[in-house]
């Protein structure tokens, strides 16, 4: 039995402090005729499973039933639960923002009334009955685990809750998912996980933002009830891609989105289309298949190659097979290692989070201070479009005259705010124009140290005049080093120089404007060009 249920048996039904439960605790988890419980606040109303009205089937969420009946609001509070015998049918009623569901028969029921008020806060944690030794004050410090920082990922576990798997194997599946969640190293700065159950209709059991500690996640996984019905995995995968990975639900910027789909046997619907939708949303689909269909069952499978068609890439990395649900411990670590290998997460790579962009800014005397500010504005407007983070896009800047000065390199700043602040504060140098030397300097000193980066490399050159040295040789060397160059010329910059520096096709990589104010409309052209080149490089 869980820690929570042990606590219920230790405490008398009406001890002074009600027992804190989670949004997902059901009536059947309370093995007593009467109990005082404490519901947490902020449970997502649409996620409550509630069957009946006034009298609820014991498979219903206690807190959901309490909100439905008007005993508490969604900010939580104390509730008294009374166990009742089962019924032949439970009605469906819409009340207080919750639509309860019909159920034809269930073996046990409960009802709820207002509980005793208590000063204790609802935390969704079971309370401990241990008393501190007398004379000693225990300090309560809420523990915020940072988690495994080397495994930043937002992960949805999509579990099979169909009649295909059955109650016993469903519990073994939950056990396996719990072990994976534990080994991942969940924490505020590590991986975040949520859970979706696939059955007749998909149900998001909990979101990424709901729990940031492994203990809470394990507790929530244990609380998930078996739903039954067909294994409409395609429907559930599509629902997860569209509804689970939202900013409101806790998705973090620049961090790979991953869905791990567990399939026991085969899906009852089309999973290929769902895989396409997931890829469009930048979600990496992993499929863990357990117990392949036996020859007699193959006729029932819509598409024998469903795994290859649904995964992020059909390269072997995104599919994982286990022969059955028994003795799965040895499969935990290899799966966790895959989920933490970010450079392989091809589907979360977009032009906004997988590029290194260096800006080469002309600081020669002909520019002048106010025009130099317009150049910096141009650089800022391009930079701010990208998802800058330690595992996302990276920005660097070099200012040049006859000399070169690295204003900041790719590894100096890992947030957009910091990058934009440092661009604003770049001081104008003033001097001559040696663009060729500046290109060589940037390739060597700025791109050199990040040679191993999985991101695609871009160099945006902004200049207002003729270079005193050769630009063609240094630009060709940059192209050979895998750096795509966009050249942007203003005022006296010769078109030949711009074309000599730009990558091919020249007409989409070289830009010119007579006035510095004309830089503004070029911003979107450069961004579009970077995204176009990035996509082509991924094909």
Coordinates of C-alpha atoms in Angstrom, one line a residue:
X1 CA 0.0 0.0 0.0
X2 CA 1.1 3.5 -0.6
X3 CA 2.4 5.9 2.1
X4 CA -0.8 7.8 1.7
X5 CA -3.1 4.8 2.4
X6 CA -0.9 3.8 5.4
X7 CA -1.4 7.2 6.8
X8 CA -5.2 6.8 6.5
X9 CA -5.1 3.7 8.6
X10 CA -2.9 5.3 11.2
X11 CA -5.0 8.4 11.7
X12 CA -8.5 8.2 13.2
X13 CA -11.2 9.4 10.8
X14 CA -11.6 12.7 12.5
X15 CA -8.2 13.6 13.9
X16 CA -7.6 17.3 14.2
X17 CA -5.7 17.6 10.9
X18 CA -7.4 16.3 7.8
X19 CA -5.3 14.2 5.5
X20 CA -3.9 16.0 2.5
X21 CA -4.7 14.3 -0.8
X22 CA -4.0 15.1 -4.4
X23 CA -6.3 16.2 -7.3
X24 CA -6.3 12.6 -8.5
X25 CA -7.2 10.7 -5.3
X26 CA -10.4 8.7 -5.8
X27 CA -13.1 7.6 -3.4
X28 CA -11.9 4.0 -3.6
X29 CA -8.5 5.0 -2.2
X30 CA -10.2 5.9 1.1
X31 CA -10.7 2.6 2.9
X32 CA -12.9 4.0 5.7
X33 CA -16.6 4.7 6.3
X34 CA -15.8 8.3 7.1
X35 CA -12.7 10.4 6.7
X36 CA -11.6 14.1 6.7
X37 CA -9.4 15.0 3.8
X38 CA -7.9 18.2 2.5
X39 CA -8.0 19.0 -1.2
X40 CA -5.3 21.1 -2.9
X41 CA -6.1 24.3 -4.8
X42 CA -5.7 24.9 -8.5
X43 CA -6.6 21.4 -9.8
X44 CA -7.4 21.6 -13.6
X45 CA -11.2 21.3 -13.7
X46 CA -11.3 19.6 -17.1
X47 CA -9.0 16.8 -15.8
X48 CA -11.4 15.7 -13.0
X49 CA -13.0 12.3 -13.5
X50 CA -16.4 12.5 -11.8
X51 CA -19.3 10.0 -12.2
X52 CA -22.7 10.7 -10.7
X53 CA -24.4 13.5 -8.7
X54 CA -24.6 13.8 -4.9
X55 CA -23.7 10.1 -4.8
X56 CA -20.6 9.5 -6.8
X57 CA -19.0 6.2 -8.0
X58 CA -15.9 5.4 -6.0
X59 CA -13.8 5.7 -9.1
X60 CA -14.5 9.4 -9.1
X61 CA -11.9 12.0 -7.9
X62 CA -12.9 13.1 -4.4
X63 CA -11.8 16.8 -4.9
X64 CA -13.6 16.7 -8.3
X65 CA -16.8 15.5 -6.6
X66 CA -16.4 18.1 -3.9
X67 CA -16.1 21.0 -6.4
X68 CA -19.0 19.5 -8.4
X69 CA -21.3 19.4 -5.4
X70 CA -20.3 22.9 -4.3
X71 CA -18.7 21.7 -1.0
X72 CA -15.4 23.5 -1.9
X73 CA -14.3 25.9 -4.7
X74 CA -11.3 25.1 -7.0
X75 CA -9.1 26.8 -4.4
X76 CA -9.4 23.6 -2.4
X77 CA -10.2 23.0 1.3
X78 CA -11.4 20.5 3.8
X79 CA -13.9 17.8 2.8
X80 CA -15.6 15.0 4.7
X81 CA -16.0 11.7 2.7
X82 CA -18.7 9.1 3.5
X83 CA -18.5 5.6 1.9
X84 CA -21.7 4.2 0.5
X85 CA -22.8 1.0 -1.2
X86 CA -22.6 0.6 -5.0
X87 CA -25.4 1.6 -7.4
X88 CA -27.0 0.5 -10.6
X89 CA -26.6 3.9 -12.3
X90 CA -24.9 7.2 -11.8
X91 CA -26.4 10.3 -13.5
X92 CA -24.5 12.9 -15.6
X93 CA -25.0 16.5 -14.3
X94 CA -23.2 19.7 -15.2
X95 CA -22.4 21.7 -12.0
X96 CA -19.9 24.3 -10.8
X97 CA -17.8 24.0 -14.0
X98 CA -17.6 20.2 -13.9
X99 CA -19.5 17.9 -16.2
X100 CA -19.9 14.6 -14.4
X101 CA -20.3 11.4 -16.5
X102 CA -22.9 8.6 -16.5
X103 CA -21.9 5.2 -15.3
X104 CA -24.3 2.2 -15.5
X105 CA -23.0 0.3 -12.5
X106 CA -20.2 0.5 -9.9
X107 CA -19.4 -1.6 -6.9
X108 CA -19.0 1.3 -4.3
X109 CA -20.0 4.9 -3.9
X110 CA -19.3 7.9 -1.7
X111 CA -20.7 11.3 -0.9
X112 CA -19.1 14.5 0.4
X113 CA -19.9 17.3 2.8
X114 CA -18.0 20.3 4.1
X115 CA -15.1 19.2 6.3
X116 CA -13.7 20.7 9.4
X117 CA -11.7 23.8 8.7
X118 CA -8.0 23.6 9.5
X119 CA -5.1 26.0 9.3
X120 CA -3.1 23.4 7.5
X121 CA -2.4 24.2 3.9
X122 CA -3.4 21.8 1.1
X123 CA -0.2 20.7 -0.5
X124 CA -1.2 17.5 -2.2
X125 CA 1.2 15.7 0.2
X126 CA 0.2 13.1 2.8
X127 CA 0.8 14.4 6.3
X128 CA 3.2 12.8 8.7
X129 CA 2.0 11.8 12.2
X130 CA 5.5 11.8 13.6
X131 CA 6.0 14.2 16.5
X132 CA 9.4 16.0 16.9
X133 CA 11.2 15.2 20.1
X134 CA 10.2 17.7 22.8
X135 CA 12.3 20.7 23.3
X136 CA 13.6 20.7 19.7
X137 CA 12.1 22.8 17.0
X138 CA 12.3 21.3 13.6
X139 CA 12.9 23.8 10.8
X140 CA 10.7 23.3 7.8
X141 CA 12.6 24.1 4.6
X142 CA 10.7 23.3 1.5
X143 CA 13.0 21.2 -0.6
X144 CA 13.3 22.4 -4.2
X145 CA 15.2 19.8 -6.1
X146 CA 17.0 21.2 -9.2
X147 CA 17.2 17.7 -10.8
X148 CA 19.5 16.4 -13.5
X149 CA 20.6 19.5 -15.4
X150 CA 22.2 17.4 -18.1
X151 CA 18.8 16.0 -19.1
X152 CA 16.7 19.0 -19.9
X153 CA 13.5 17.7 -21.6
X154 CA 9.7 18.2 -21.3
X155 CA 8.4 14.6 -21.5
X156 CA 4.9 13.2 -21.8
X157 CA 4.4 9.5 -21.0
X158 CA 1.5 8.3 -23.1
X159 CA 0.5 5.0 -21.5
X160 CA -1.8 2.3 -22.8
X161 CA -5.1 2.2 -20.7
X162 CA -7.1 0.0 -23.1
X163 CA -8.8 -3.4 -22.6
X164 CA -5.9 -4.6 -24.8
X165 CA -3.5 -4.3 -21.9
X166 CA -5.9 -5.2 -19.0
X167 CA -5.7 -4.1 -15.3
X168 CA -2.8 -6.3 -14.3
X169 CA -0.4 -5.3 -17.1
X170 CA -1.6 -1.7 -16.7
X171 CA -0.2 -1.7 -13.2
X172 CA 3.1 -3.3 -14.4
X173 CA 3.2 -0.5 -17.0
X174 CA 2.7 2.2 -14.3
X175 CA 5.4 0.6 -12.3
X176 CA 7.9 0.7 -15.2
X177 CA 7.0 4.4 -16.0
X178 CA 7.6 5.2 -12.3
X179 CA 11.1 3.7 -12.5
X180 CA 11.9 5.6 -15.7
X181 CA 10.6 8.9 -14.0
X182 CA 12.8 8.2 -11.0
X183 CA 16.0 7.6 -12.9
X184 CA 15.5 10.7 -15.2
X185 CA 16.3 13.0 -12.2
X186 CA 13.1 15.2 -12.3
X187 CA 13.6 18.6 -10.9
X188 CA 13.1 22.4 -11.4
X189 CA 16.0 22.6 -13.8
X190 CA 16.0 19.0 -14.9
X191 CA 13.4 17.0 -16.9
X192 CA 9.7 17.7 -16.3
X193 CA 7.2 15.0 -16.9
X194 CA 3.5 14.6 -17.4
X195 CA 1.2 11.6 -18.1
X196 CA -1.5 10.9 -20.7
X197 CA -3.7 7.8 -20.8
X198 CA -4.8 6.4 -24.2
X199 CA -8.0 4.5 -24.2
X200 CA -11.3 5.1 -26.0
X201 CA -10.8 8.8 -25.3
X202 CA -7.5 10.3 -24.3
X203 CA -7.1 11.8 -20.9
X204 CA -4.3 14.1 -19.6
X205 CA -3.7 12.7 -16.1
X206 CA -1.2 15.4 -15.1
X207 CA 0.7 18.2 -16.8
X208 CA 4.4 19.1 -16.8
X209 CA 3.8 22.0 -14.4
X210 CA 1.9 19.9 -11.8
X211 CA 4.9 18.2 -10.1
X212 CA 8.6 19.0 -10.1
X213 CA 9.9 16.3 -7.7
X214 CA 10.2 12.6 -8.4
X215 CA 8.3 11.8 -5.2
X216 CA 5.2 13.7 -6.3
X217 CA 5.4 12.3 -9.8
X218 CA 5.5 8.7 -8.4
X219 CA 2.6 9.5 -6.1
X220 CA 0.5 10.8 -9.1
X221 CA 1.4 7.8 -11.3
X222 CA 0.2 5.4 -8.6
X223 CA -3.1 7.4 -8.4
X224 CA -3.9 6.9 -12.1
X225 CA -6.9 4.6 -12.6
X226 CA -7.4 2.1 -15.5
X227 CA -9.9 3.4 -18.1
X228 CA -10.4 0.5 -20.5
X229 CA -11.9 0.8 -24.1
X230 CA -10.0 0.6 -27.4
X231 CA -6.4 1.6 -27.6
X232 CA -6.9 4.7 -29.8
X233 CA -3.2 5.6 -29.6
X234 CA -3.3 7.8 -32.7
X235 CA -6.1 9.9 -31.3
X236 CA -4.2 10.2 -27.9
X237 CA -0.9 11.1 -29.7
X238 CA -2.6 13.8 -31.7
X239 CA -4.3 15.1 -28.5
X240 CA -1.0 15.2 -26.7
X241 CA 0.9 17.1 -29.4
X242 CA -1.9 19.7 -29.7
X243 CA -3.1 20.1 -26.0
X244 CA -0.3 18.9 -23.7
X245 CA 2.7 20.9 -24.9
X246 CA 1.4 24.4 -24.2
X247 CA 3.0 27.3 -22.3
X248 CA 0.1 27.3 -19.9
X249 CA 0.7 23.6 -19.2
X250 CA 4.3 24.3 -18.3
X251 CA 6.3 23.9 -21.5
X252 CA 9.7 25.6 -21.3
X253 CA 11.4 27.5 -24.2
X254 CA 14.3 25.9 -26.0
X255 CA 13.9 22.5 -24.3
X256 CA 13.1 19.4 -26.4
X257 CA 9.5 18.2 -26.3
X258 CA 9.3 14.4 -26.1
X259 CA 6.4 12.0 -26.0
X260 CA 7.1 8.4 -25.0
X261 CA 4.2 6.2 -26.4
X262 CA 3.7 2.8 -24.8
X263 CA 1.9 0.3 -27.0
X264 CA 0.9 -3.1 -25.7
X265 CA 0.2 -5.1 -28.9
X266 CA -1.1 -2.7 -31.5
X267 CA -3.1 0.6 -31.9
X268 CA -6.7 0.4 -32.9
X269 CA -6.5 3.5 -35.0
X270 CA -4.3 5.3 -37.5
X271 CA -1.1 6.4 -35.8
X272 CA 0.8 7.7 -38.9
X273 CA -1.2 10.9 -39.2
X274 CA -0.8 11.6 -35.5
X275 CA 3.0 11.2 -36.0
X276 CA 3.0 13.8 -38.7
X277 CA 1.0 16.3 -36.5
X278 CA 3.5 15.7 -33.6
X279 CA 6.5 16.4 -35.9
X280 CA 4.8 19.7 -37.1
X281 CA 4.5 20.7 -33.4
X282 CA 8.2 20.0 -32.9
X283 CA 7.5 16.9 -30.7
X284 CA 9.9 14.0 -30.7
X285 CA 7.9 10.8 -30.7
X286 CA 9.4 7.6 -29.1
X287 CA 7.5 4.4 -29.3
X288 CA 8.0 1.7 -26.7
X289 CA 6.4 -1.4 -28.0
X290 CA 5.7 -4.3 -25.7
X291 CA 4.6 -7.8 -26.7
X292 CA 4.4 -7.6 -30.5
X293 CA 1.1 -9.0 -32.1
X294 CA 1.2 -12.8 -32.5
X295 CA 0.7 -14.1 -36.1
X296 CA -3.1 -14.8 -35.5
X297 CA -3.5 -11.1 -34.4
X298 CA -1.7 -9.5 -37.4
X299 CA -5.0 -9.4 -39.4
X300 CA -6.4 -7.0 -36.8
X301 CA -3.5 -4.6 -37.1
X302 CA -4.3 -1.7 -39.5
X303 CA -0.7 -1.1 -40.4
X304 CA 2.1 -3.5 -39.5
X305 CA 4.8 -0.8 -39.9
X306 CA 3.0 1.6 -37.5
X307 CA 6.1 2.1 -35.4
X308 CA 8.2 3.3 -38.3
X309 CA 5.5 5.7 -39.5
X310 CA 4.8 7.3 -36.1
X311 CA 8.3 7.9 -34.6
X312 CA 10.2 11.2 -35.0
X313 CA 12.7 9.6 -37.4
X314 CA 12.8 6.1 -38.7
X315 CA 16.4 5.6 -37.8
X316 CA 16.2 3.0 -35.0
X317 CA 16.8 5.6 -32.3
X318 CA 13.2 6.4 -31.6
X319 CA 11.8 2.9 -31.3
X320 CA 12.3 0.6 -28.3
X321 CA 11.0 -2.9 -27.8
X322 CA 10.4 -4.9 -24.7
X323 CA 9.3 -8.6 -24.9
X324 CA 6.8 -8.2 -22.0
X325 CA 6.0 -6.3 -18.8
X326 CA 7.9 -8.8 -16.6
X327 CA 11.5 -8.2 -15.4
X328 CA 11.6 -4.8 -17.1
X329 CA 14.1 -3.2 -14.7
X330 CA 17.0 -3.8 -17.1
X331 CA 15.2 -1.8 -19.8
X332 CA 14.9 1.4 -17.6
X333 CA 18.5 2.8 -18.0
X334 CA 18.9 2.4 -21.8
X335 CA 15.5 4.2 -22.3
X336 CA 16.5 7.0 -19.9
X337 CA 19.8 7.4 -21.8
X338 CA 17.9 7.8 -25.0
X339 CA 15.6 10.4 -23.5
X340 CA 18.5 12.4 -22.3
X341 CA 20.4 12.5 -25.6
X342 CA 19.4 15.9 -26.8
X343 CA 21.5 16.1 -29.9
X344 CA 19.5 13.2 -31.3
X345 CA 16.1 14.9 -30.8
X346 CA 15.8 15.9 -34.4
X347 CA 12.1 16.8 -34.3
X348 CA 12.6 19.5 -31.7
X349 CA 15.2 21.2 -33.8
X350 CA 13.8 24.3 -35.5
X351 CA 15.6 27.3 -37.1
X352 CA 14.7 29.3 -33.9
X353 CA 16.4 27.0 -31.4
X354 CA 19.2 25.2 -33.3
X355 CA 21.4 27.9 -34.9
X356 CA 24.6 29.8 -34.0
X357 CA 24.5 33.4 -35.4
X358 CA 27.5 35.7 -35.3
X359 CA 27.2 39.3 -36.3
X360 CA 30.2 41.1 -37.9
X361 CA 29.5 44.8 -37.3
X362 CA 31.4 47.6 -39.2
X363 CA 32.7 50.2 -36.7
X364 CA 34.6 52.3 -39.3
X365 CA 34.7 56.1 -39.2
X366 CA 32.3 56.5 -42.1
X367 CA 29.4 55.0 -40.1
X368 CA 29.1 57.6 -37.4
X369 CA 27.6 57.2 -34.0
X370 CA 23.9 57.5 -34.7
X371 CA 24.1 55.2 -37.7
X372 CA 26.0 52.7 -35.6
X373 CA 23.0 52.7 -33.2
X374 CA 20.8 51.8 -36.2
X375 CA 23.1 48.9 -37.0
X376 CA 22.9 47.6 -33.4
X377 CA 19.1 47.9 -33.6
X378 CA 19.2 45.8 -36.8
X379 CA 21.3 43.2 -35.0
X380 CA 19.0 43.2 -31.9
X381 CA 15.8 42.7 -34.0
X382 CA 17.3 39.6 -35.7
X383 CA 18.7 38.2 -32.4
X384 CA 15.4 38.6 -30.5
X385 CA 13.5 36.3 -32.9
X386 CA 15.5 33.3 -31.8
X387 CA 15.1 31.0 -28.8
X388 CA 18.4 31.8 -27.0
X389 CA 19.4 29.4 -24.2
X390 CA 22.2 27.1 -23.1
X391 CA 20.8 24.3 -25.3
X392 CA 19.1 26.5 -27.9
X393 CA 20.2 29.2 -30.3
X394 CA 23.4 31.1 -29.6
X395 CA 24.5 34.6 -30.6
X396 CA 27.9 36.3 -30.8
X397 CA 29.1 39.7 -32.1
X398 CA 32.4 41.1 -33.4
X399 CA 33.0 44.8 -34.2
X400 CA 35.7 45.5 -36.8
X401 CA 37.7 48.5 -38.2
X402 CA 41.4 47.7 -39.1
X403 CA 41.3 45.8 -35.8
X404 CA 38.7 43.4 -34.5
X405 CA 37.0 43.2 -31.1
X406 CA 35.0 40.3 -29.9
X407 CA 32.0 42.0 -28.2
X408 CA 30.8 38.7 -26.8
X409 CA 31.2 35.0 -27.9
X410 CA 28.6 32.2 -28.2
X411 CA 29.2 30.9 -24.7
X412 CA 29.1 34.2 -22.8
X413 CA 25.3 34.6 -22.5
X414 CA 22.5 32.1 -22.5
X415 CA 19.4 34.3 -22.1
X416 CA 17.8 36.6 -24.6
X417 CA 17.6 39.4 -22.1
X418 CA 21.4 39.3 -21.5
X419 CA 22.2 39.1 -25.2
X420 CA 20.0 42.1 -26.0
X421 CA 21.4 44.1 -23.1
X422 CA 25.0 43.6 -24.2
X423 CA 24.2 44.4 -27.8
X424 CA 22.6 47.7 -26.7
X425 CA 25.8 48.6 -24.8
X426 CA 28.4 48.0 -27.6
X427 CA 30.7 51.0 -27.8
X428 CA 31.5 52.4 -31.3
X429 CA 35.2 52.0 -32.2
X430 CA 35.7 54.2 -35.3
X431 CA 38.6 53.5 -37.7
X432 CA 39.3 51.9 -41.1
X433 CA 37.6 48.9 -42.9
X434 CA 39.4 45.5 -43.2
X435 CA 36.4 43.2 -43.7
X436 CA 38.5 40.2 -45.0
X437 CA 40.7 40.1 -41.9
X438 CA 37.5 40.4 -39.8
X439 CA 35.9 37.4 -41.4
X440 CA 39.1 35.3 -40.8
X441 CA 39.3 36.5 -37.2
X442 CA 35.6 35.6 -36.6
X443 CA 35.9 32.1 -38.2
X444 CA 39.0 31.4 -36.1
X445 CA 38.1 33.0 -32.7
X446 CA 34.3 32.8 -32.6
X447 CA 33.3 29.7 -34.6
X448 CA 36.5 27.8 -33.8
X449 CA 35.8 27.1 -30.1
X450 CA 32.3 25.7 -30.9
X451 CA 33.4 23.4 -33.7
X452 CA 31.5 20.5 -32.0
X453 CA 28.2 22.3 -31.7
X454 CA 25.2 20.5 -33.3
X455 CA 23.7 23.9 -34.3
X456 CA 23.9 25.2 -37.8
X457 CA 26.4 28.2 -38.2
X458 CA 25.5 31.6 -39.7
X459 CA 27.5 34.8 -40.1
X460 CA 25.7 38.1 -40.8
X461 CA 28.0 40.9 -42.0
X462 CA 26.8 44.5 -41.8
X463 CA 29.1 47.0 -43.5
X464 CA 28.9 50.5 -45.0
X465 CA 31.9 50.7 -47.3
X466 CA 34.7 49.3 -49.4
X467 CA 37.1 46.9 -47.7
X468 CA 40.8 47.7 -47.9
X469 CA 41.6 44.0 -48.1
X470 CA 40.5 40.9 -50.0
X471 CA 37.1 39.5 -48.9
X472 CA 36.7 36.7 -51.4
X473 CA 39.4 34.3 -49.9
X474 CA 38.3 34.6 -46.3
X475 CA 34.6 34.3 -47.2
X476 CA 35.4 31.1 -49.3
X477 CA 37.3 29.7 -46.3
X478 CA 34.2 30.4 -44.1
X479 CA 31.9 28.7 -46.5
X480 CA 34.2 25.6 -46.5
X481 CA 34.0 25.6 -42.7
X482 CA 30.2 25.2 -43.0
X483 CA 29.3 28.8 -42.2
X484 CA 26.5 30.4 -44.2
X485 CA 27.1 34.1 -44.8
X486 CA 24.5 36.8 -45.3
X487 CA 26.1 40.1 -46.3
X488 CA 24.2 43.4 -45.7
X489 CA 25.6 46.5 -47.3
X490 CA 24.6 50.2 -46.6
X491 CA 25.5 53.4 -48.4
X492 CA 29.0 53.0 -50.0
X493 CA 29.3 49.2 -49.7
X494 CA 30.2 47.9 -53.2
X495 CA 27.8 45.2 -54.6
X496 CA 30.8 43.1 -55.8
X497 CA 32.1 42.8 -52.2
X498 CA 28.7 41.9 -50.9
X499 CA 28.3 39.1 -53.6
X500 CA 31.8 37.9 -53.0
X501 CA 31.1 37.4 -49.3
X502 CA 27.6 36.0 -49.5
X503 CA 26.7 32.3 -49.7
X504 CA 25.0 30.8 -52.8
X505 CA 22.5 31.6 -54.2
X506 CA 24.0 35.1 -54.0
X507 CA 20.7 36.9 -54.7
X508 CA 19.1 35.5 -51.5
X509 CA 22.1 36.0 -49.3
X510 CA 23.3 39.6 -50.3
X511 CA 21.3 42.7 -49.4
X512 CA 21.8 46.4 -50.0
X513 CA 20.2 49.6 -48.8
X514 CA 21.2 53.3 -49.6
X515 CA 20.2 54.5 -46.1
X516 CA 20.8 53.1 -42.6
X517 CA 17.0 53.5 -42.0
X518 CA 16.6 50.9 -44.8
X519 CA 18.1 48.2 -42.5
X520 CA 14.7 47.7 -40.7
X521 CA 12.9 46.0 -43.7
X522 CA 15.9 43.6 -44.3
X523 CA 15.4 42.1 -40.8
X524 CA 12.6 39.7 -41.9
X525 CA 14.5 38.8 -45.1
X526 CA 17.5 37.6 -43.1
X527 CA 15.4 35.7 -40.6
X528 CA 13.5 34.0 -43.4
X529 CA 16.7 33.2 -45.1
X530 CA 18.2 31.6 -42.0
X531 CA 15.1 29.5 -41.5
X532 CA 15.1 28.4 -45.2
X533 CA 18.7 27.4 -45.1
X534 CA 18.3 25.6 -41.8
X535 CA 15.3 23.5 -43.2
X536 CA 17.2 22.7 -46.4
X537 CA 20.2 21.5 -44.3
X538 CA 17.9 19.1 -42.3
X539 CA 16.5 17.4 -45.4

